[in-house]
mmCIF file of C-alpha atoms in Angstrom:
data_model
loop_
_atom_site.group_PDB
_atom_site.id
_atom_site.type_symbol
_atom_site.label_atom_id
_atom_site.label_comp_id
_atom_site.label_asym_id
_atom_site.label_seq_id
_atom_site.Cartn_x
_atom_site.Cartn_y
_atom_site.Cartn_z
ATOM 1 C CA UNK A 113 75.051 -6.767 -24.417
ATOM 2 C CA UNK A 114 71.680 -7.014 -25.825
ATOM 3 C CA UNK A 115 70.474 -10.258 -26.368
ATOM 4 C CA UNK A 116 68.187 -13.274 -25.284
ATOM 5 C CA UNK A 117 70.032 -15.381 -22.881
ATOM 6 C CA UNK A 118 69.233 -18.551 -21.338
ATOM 7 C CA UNK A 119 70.385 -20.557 -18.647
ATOM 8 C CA UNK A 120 71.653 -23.295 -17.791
ATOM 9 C CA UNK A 121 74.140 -24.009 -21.292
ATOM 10 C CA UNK A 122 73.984 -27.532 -20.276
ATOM 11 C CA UNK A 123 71.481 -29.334 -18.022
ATOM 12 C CA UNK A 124 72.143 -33.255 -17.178
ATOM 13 C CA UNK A 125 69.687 -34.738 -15.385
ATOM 14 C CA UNK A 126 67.973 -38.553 -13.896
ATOM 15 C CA UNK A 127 64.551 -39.628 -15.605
ATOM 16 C CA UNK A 128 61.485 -38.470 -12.818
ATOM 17 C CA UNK A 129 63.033 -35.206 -12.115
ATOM 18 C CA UNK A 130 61.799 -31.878 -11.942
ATOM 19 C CA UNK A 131 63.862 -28.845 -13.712
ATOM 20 C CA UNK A 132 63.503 -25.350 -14.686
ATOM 21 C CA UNK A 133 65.053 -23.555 -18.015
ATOM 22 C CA UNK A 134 65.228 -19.727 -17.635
ATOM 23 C CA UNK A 135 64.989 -17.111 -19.894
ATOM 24 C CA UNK A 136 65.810 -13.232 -20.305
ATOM 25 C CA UNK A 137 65.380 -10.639 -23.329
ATOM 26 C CA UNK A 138 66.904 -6.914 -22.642
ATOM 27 C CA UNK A 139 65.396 -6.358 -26.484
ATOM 28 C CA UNK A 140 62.538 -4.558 -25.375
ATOM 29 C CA UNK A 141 60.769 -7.498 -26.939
ATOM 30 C CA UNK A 142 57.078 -8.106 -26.428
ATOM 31 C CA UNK A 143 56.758 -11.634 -27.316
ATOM 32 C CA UNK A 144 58.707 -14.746 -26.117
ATOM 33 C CA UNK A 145 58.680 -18.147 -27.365
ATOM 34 C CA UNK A 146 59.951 -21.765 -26.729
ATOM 35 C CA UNK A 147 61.504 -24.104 -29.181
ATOM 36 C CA UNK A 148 62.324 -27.399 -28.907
ATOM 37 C CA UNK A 149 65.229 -28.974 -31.271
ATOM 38 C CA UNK A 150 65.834 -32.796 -31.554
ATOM 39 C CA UNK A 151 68.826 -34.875 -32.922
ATOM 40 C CA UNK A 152 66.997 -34.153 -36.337
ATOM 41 C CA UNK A 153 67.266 -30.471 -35.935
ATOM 42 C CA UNK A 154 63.983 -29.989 -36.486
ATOM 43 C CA UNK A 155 63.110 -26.635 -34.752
ATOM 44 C CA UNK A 156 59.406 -27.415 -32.982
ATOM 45 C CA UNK A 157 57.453 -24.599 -31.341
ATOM 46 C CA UNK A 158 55.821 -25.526 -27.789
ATOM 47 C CA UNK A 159 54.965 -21.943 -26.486
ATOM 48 C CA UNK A 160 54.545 -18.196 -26.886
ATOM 49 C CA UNK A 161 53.796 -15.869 -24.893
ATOM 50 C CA UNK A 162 52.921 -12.324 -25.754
ATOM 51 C CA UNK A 163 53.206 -9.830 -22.935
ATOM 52 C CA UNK A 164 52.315 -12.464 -20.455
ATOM 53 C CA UNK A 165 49.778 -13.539 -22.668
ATOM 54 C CA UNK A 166 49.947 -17.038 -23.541
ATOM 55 C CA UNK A 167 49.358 -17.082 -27.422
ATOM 56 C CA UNK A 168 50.652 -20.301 -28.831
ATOM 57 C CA UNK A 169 50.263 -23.421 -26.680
ATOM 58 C CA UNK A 170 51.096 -26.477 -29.051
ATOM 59 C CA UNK A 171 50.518 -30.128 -28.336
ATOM 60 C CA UNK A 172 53.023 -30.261 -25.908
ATOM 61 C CA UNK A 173 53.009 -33.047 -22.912
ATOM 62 C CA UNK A 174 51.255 -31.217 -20.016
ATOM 63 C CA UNK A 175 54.406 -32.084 -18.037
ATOM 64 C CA UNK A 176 55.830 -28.895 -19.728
ATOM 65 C CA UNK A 177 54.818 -25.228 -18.235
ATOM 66 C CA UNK A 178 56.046 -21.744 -19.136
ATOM 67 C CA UNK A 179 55.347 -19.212 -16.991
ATOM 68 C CA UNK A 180 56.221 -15.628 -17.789
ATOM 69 C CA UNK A 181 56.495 -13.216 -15.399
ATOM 70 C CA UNK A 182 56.886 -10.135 -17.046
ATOM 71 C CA UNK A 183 57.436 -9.627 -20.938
ATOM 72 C CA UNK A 184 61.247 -10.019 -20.440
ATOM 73 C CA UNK A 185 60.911 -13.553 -19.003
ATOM 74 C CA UNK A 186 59.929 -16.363 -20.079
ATOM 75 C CA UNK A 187 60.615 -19.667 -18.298
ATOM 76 C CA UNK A 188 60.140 -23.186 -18.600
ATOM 77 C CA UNK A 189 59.778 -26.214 -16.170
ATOM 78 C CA UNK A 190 59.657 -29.495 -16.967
ATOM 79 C CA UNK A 191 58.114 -32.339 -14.397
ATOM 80 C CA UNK A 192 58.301 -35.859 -14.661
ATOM 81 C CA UNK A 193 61.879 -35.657 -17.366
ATOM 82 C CA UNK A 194 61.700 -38.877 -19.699
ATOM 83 C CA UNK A 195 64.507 -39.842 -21.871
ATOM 84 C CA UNK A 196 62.895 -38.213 -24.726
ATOM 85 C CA UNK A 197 62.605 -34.710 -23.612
ATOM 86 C CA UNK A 198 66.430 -34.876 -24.103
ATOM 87 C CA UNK A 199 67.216 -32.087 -27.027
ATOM 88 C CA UNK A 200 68.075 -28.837 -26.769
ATOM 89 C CA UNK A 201 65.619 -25.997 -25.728
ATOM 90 C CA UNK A 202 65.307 -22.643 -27.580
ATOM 91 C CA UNK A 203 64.376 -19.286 -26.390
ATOM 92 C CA UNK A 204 63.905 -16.612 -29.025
ATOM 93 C CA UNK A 205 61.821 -12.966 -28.869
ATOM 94 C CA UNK A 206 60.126 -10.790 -31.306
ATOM 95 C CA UNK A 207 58.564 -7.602 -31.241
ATOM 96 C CA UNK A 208 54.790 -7.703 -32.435
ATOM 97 C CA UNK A 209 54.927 -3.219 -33.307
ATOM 98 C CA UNK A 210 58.111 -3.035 -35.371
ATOM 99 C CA UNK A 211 58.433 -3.333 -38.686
ATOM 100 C CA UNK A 212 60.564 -6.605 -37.965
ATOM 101 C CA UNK A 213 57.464 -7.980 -36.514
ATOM 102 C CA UNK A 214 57.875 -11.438 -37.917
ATOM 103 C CA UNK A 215 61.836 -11.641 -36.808
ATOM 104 C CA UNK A 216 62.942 -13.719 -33.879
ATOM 105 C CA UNK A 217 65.833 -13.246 -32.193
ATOM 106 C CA UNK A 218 67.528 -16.755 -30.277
ATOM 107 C CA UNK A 219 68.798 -17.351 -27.026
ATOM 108 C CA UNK A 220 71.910 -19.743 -27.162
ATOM 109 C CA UNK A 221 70.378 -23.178 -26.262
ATOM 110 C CA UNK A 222 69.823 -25.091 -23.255
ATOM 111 C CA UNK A 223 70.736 -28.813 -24.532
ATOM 112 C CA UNK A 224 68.847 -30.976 -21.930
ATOM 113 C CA UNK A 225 69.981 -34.838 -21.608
ATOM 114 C CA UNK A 226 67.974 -37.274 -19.597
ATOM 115 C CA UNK A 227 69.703 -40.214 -18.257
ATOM 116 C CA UNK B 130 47.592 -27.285 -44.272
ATOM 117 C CA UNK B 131 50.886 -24.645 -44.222
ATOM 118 C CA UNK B 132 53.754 -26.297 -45.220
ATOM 119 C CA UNK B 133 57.818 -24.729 -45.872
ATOM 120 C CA UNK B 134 60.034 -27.026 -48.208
ATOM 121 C CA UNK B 135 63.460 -26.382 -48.412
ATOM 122 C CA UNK B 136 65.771 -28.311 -51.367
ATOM 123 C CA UNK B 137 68.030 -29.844 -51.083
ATOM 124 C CA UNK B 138 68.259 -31.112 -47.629
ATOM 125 C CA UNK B 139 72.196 -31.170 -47.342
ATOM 126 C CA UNK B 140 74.875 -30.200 -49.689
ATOM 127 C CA UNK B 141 78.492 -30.784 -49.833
ATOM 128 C CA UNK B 142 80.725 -27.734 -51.606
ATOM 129 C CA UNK B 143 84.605 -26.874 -52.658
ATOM 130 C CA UNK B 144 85.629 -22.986 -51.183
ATOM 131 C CA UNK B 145 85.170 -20.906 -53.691
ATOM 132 C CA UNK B 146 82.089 -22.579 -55.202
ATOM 133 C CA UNK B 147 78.945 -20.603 -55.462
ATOM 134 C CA UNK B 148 75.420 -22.021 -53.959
ATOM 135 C CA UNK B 149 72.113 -21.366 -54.243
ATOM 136 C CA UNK B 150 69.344 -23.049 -51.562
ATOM 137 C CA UNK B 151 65.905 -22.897 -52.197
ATOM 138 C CA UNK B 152 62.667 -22.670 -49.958
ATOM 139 C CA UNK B 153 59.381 -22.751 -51.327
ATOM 140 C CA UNK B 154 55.847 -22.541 -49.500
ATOM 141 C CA UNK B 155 52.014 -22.776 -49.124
ATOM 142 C CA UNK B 156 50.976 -20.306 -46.185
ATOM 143 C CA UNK B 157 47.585 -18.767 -46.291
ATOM 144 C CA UNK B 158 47.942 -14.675 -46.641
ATOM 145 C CA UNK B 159 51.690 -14.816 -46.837
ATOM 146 C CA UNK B 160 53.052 -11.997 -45.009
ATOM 147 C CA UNK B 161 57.087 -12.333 -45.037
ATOM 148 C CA UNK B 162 59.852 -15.071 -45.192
ATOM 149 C CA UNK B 163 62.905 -15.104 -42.987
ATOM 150 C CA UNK B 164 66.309 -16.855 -43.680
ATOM 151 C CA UNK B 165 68.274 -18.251 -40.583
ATOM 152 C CA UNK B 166 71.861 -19.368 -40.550
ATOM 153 C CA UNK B 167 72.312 -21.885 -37.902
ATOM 154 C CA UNK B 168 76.173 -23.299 -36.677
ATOM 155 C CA UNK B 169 76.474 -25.194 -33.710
ATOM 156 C CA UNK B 170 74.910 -22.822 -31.629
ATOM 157 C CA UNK B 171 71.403 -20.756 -31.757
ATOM 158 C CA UNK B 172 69.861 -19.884 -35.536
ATOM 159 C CA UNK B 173 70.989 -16.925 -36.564
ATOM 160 C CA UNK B 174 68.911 -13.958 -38.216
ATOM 161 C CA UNK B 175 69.848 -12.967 -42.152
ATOM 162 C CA UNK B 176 67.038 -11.837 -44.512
ATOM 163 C CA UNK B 177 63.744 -11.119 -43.997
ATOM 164 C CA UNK B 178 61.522 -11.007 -47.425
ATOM 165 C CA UNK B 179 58.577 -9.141 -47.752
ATOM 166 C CA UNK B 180 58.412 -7.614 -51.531
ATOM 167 C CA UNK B 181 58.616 -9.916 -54.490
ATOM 168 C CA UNK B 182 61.722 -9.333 -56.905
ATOM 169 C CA UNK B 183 63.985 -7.045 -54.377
ATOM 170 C CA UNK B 184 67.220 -8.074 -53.435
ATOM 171 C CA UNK B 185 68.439 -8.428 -50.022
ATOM 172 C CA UNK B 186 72.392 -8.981 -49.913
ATOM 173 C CA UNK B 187 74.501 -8.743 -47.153
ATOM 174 C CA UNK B 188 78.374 -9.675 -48.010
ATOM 175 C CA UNK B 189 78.810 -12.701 -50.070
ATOM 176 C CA UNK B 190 75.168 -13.883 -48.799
ATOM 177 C CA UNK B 191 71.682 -12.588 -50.896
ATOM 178 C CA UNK B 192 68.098 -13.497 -51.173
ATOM 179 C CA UNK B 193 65.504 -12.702 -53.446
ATOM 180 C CA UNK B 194 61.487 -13.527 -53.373
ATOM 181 C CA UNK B 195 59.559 -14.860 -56.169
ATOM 182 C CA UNK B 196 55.939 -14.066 -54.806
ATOM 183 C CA UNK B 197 54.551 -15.862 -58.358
ATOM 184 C CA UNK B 198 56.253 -19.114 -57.501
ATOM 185 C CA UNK B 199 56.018 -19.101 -53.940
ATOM 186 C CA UNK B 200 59.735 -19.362 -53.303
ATOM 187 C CA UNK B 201 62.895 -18.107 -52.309
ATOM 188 C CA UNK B 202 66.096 -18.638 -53.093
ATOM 189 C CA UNK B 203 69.413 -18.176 -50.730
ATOM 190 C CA UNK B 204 72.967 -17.257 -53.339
ATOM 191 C CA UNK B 205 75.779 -17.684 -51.152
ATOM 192 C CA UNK B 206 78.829 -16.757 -53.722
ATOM 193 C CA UNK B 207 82.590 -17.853 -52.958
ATOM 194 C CA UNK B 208 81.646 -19.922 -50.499
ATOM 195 C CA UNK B 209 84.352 -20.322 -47.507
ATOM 196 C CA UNK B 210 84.248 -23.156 -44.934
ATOM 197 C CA UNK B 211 82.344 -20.752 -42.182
ATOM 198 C CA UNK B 212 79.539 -20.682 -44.355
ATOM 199 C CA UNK B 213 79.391 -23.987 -43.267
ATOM 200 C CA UNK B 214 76.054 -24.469 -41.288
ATOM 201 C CA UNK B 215 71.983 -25.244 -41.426
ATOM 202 C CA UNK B 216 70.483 -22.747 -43.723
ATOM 203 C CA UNK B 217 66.548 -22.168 -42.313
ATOM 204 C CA UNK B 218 63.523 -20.817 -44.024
ATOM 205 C CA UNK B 219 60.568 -19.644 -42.084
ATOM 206 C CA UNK B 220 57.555 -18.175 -42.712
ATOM 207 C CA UNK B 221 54.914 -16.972 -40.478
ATOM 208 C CA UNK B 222 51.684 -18.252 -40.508
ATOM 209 C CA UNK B 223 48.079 -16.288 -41.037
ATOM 210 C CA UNK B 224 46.883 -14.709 -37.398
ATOM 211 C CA UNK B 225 48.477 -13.076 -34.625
ATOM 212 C CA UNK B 226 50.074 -15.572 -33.041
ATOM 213 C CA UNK B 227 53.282 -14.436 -35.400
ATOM 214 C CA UNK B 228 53.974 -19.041 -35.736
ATOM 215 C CA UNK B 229 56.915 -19.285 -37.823
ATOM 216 C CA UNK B 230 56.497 -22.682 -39.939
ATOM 217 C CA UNK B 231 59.899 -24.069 -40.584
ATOM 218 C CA UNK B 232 61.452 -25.979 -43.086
ATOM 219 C CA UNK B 233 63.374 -28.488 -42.479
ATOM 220 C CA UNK B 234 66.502 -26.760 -43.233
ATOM 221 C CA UNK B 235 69.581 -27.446 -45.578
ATOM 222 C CA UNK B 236 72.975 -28.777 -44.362
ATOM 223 C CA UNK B 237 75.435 -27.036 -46.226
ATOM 224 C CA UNK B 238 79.536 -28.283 -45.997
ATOM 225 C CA UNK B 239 82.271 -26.177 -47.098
ATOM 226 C CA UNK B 240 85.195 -28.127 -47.976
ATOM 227 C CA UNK B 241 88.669 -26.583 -48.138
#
């Protein structure tokens, strides 16, 4: 299937801990992003990432860094989790040449809880 | 400063009803204006806007731009409970960064 996939689903983890979220696009995407989505369902960009390129960078704790190591991946690791990085994380993709350019296309949702 | 506002913020329906969901916005050099359907899961791609006064329909769901009154407005007619879900509005922002600034959605329920 095409798509942008994510993993984990579900990630449970103790306050101080380190963890990674991964993600994949088999669209033939060129740009990547990362969303972050609280109990308000407020969608909040942190990152972007256009091939390889970092291109958005919001205020974002510096305890959260993508890295993307090719234009089909884009990950993210988190150091240091506190209780309110608990929400769930969004990957989506776009492709900058198409006509679509503006579209973005979602992974499924990693919903992070801190404990 | 950019800004997407989406009215109302949550809405409660009959099946069968028809809607209609509004987003309006301020972006600098407006470019295009996406509508995302979002359930429990990941939002969802419908309409993308571009041209003021065309129709975009798809099913029982259709969009139109108003370029003149910096809106858009979301018809979803005979509504059944799936429609059930967080209707987004996006919009990109000036630059090539392709920053979507989102409203703050509308929470639509479909009661039987």
């Amino acid at each position: 299937d095409t798509a942008v996939s994510q993993t984990p689903k579900y990630l449970v983890t103790q306050m101080g801990n380190d963890k990674s979220i991964k993600c994949e696009q088999n669209l033939g995407h060129d740009t990547m992003y990362w969303y972050k989505q609280d109990s308000k369902k407020f969608l909040k960009i942190m990152f972007s990432y256009n091939n390889k390129e970092l291109i958005i960078n919001e205020t974002v704790p510096n305890r959260f860094s993508p890295k993307s190591p090719d234009k089909a991946h884009l990950n993210l690791h988190i150091n240091s989790l506190e209780l309110g990085d608990s929400a769930v994380y969004f990957c989506a993709s776009s492709h900058r040449t198409s006509g679509r350019t503006d579209t973005q296309y979602f992974g499924p949702g990693t919903r992070l809880t801190v404990l | 400063e950019d800004k997407v506002v989406q009215s109302p913020l949550s809405l409660v329906v009959h099946e069968g009803d028809t809607v209609t969901l509004n987003c309006s916005y301020e972006v600098t050099n407006f470019r295009s204006l996406l509508w995302y359907k979002q359930e429990k899961k990941a939002p969802t791609f419908l309409f993308m806007l571009t041209s003021s006064g065309i129709e975009k329909k798809s099913g029982r769901l259709s969009s139109i731009l108003d370029k003149k009154e910096l809106s858009s407005i979301l018809n979803i007619t005979a509504t059944q409970t799936g429609d059930s879900a967080i209707y987004l509005c996006a919009v990109p922002r000036a630059g090539n960064n392709r920053k979507l600034i989102w409203g703050l959605g509308t929470s639509l329920a479909v009661n039987p």
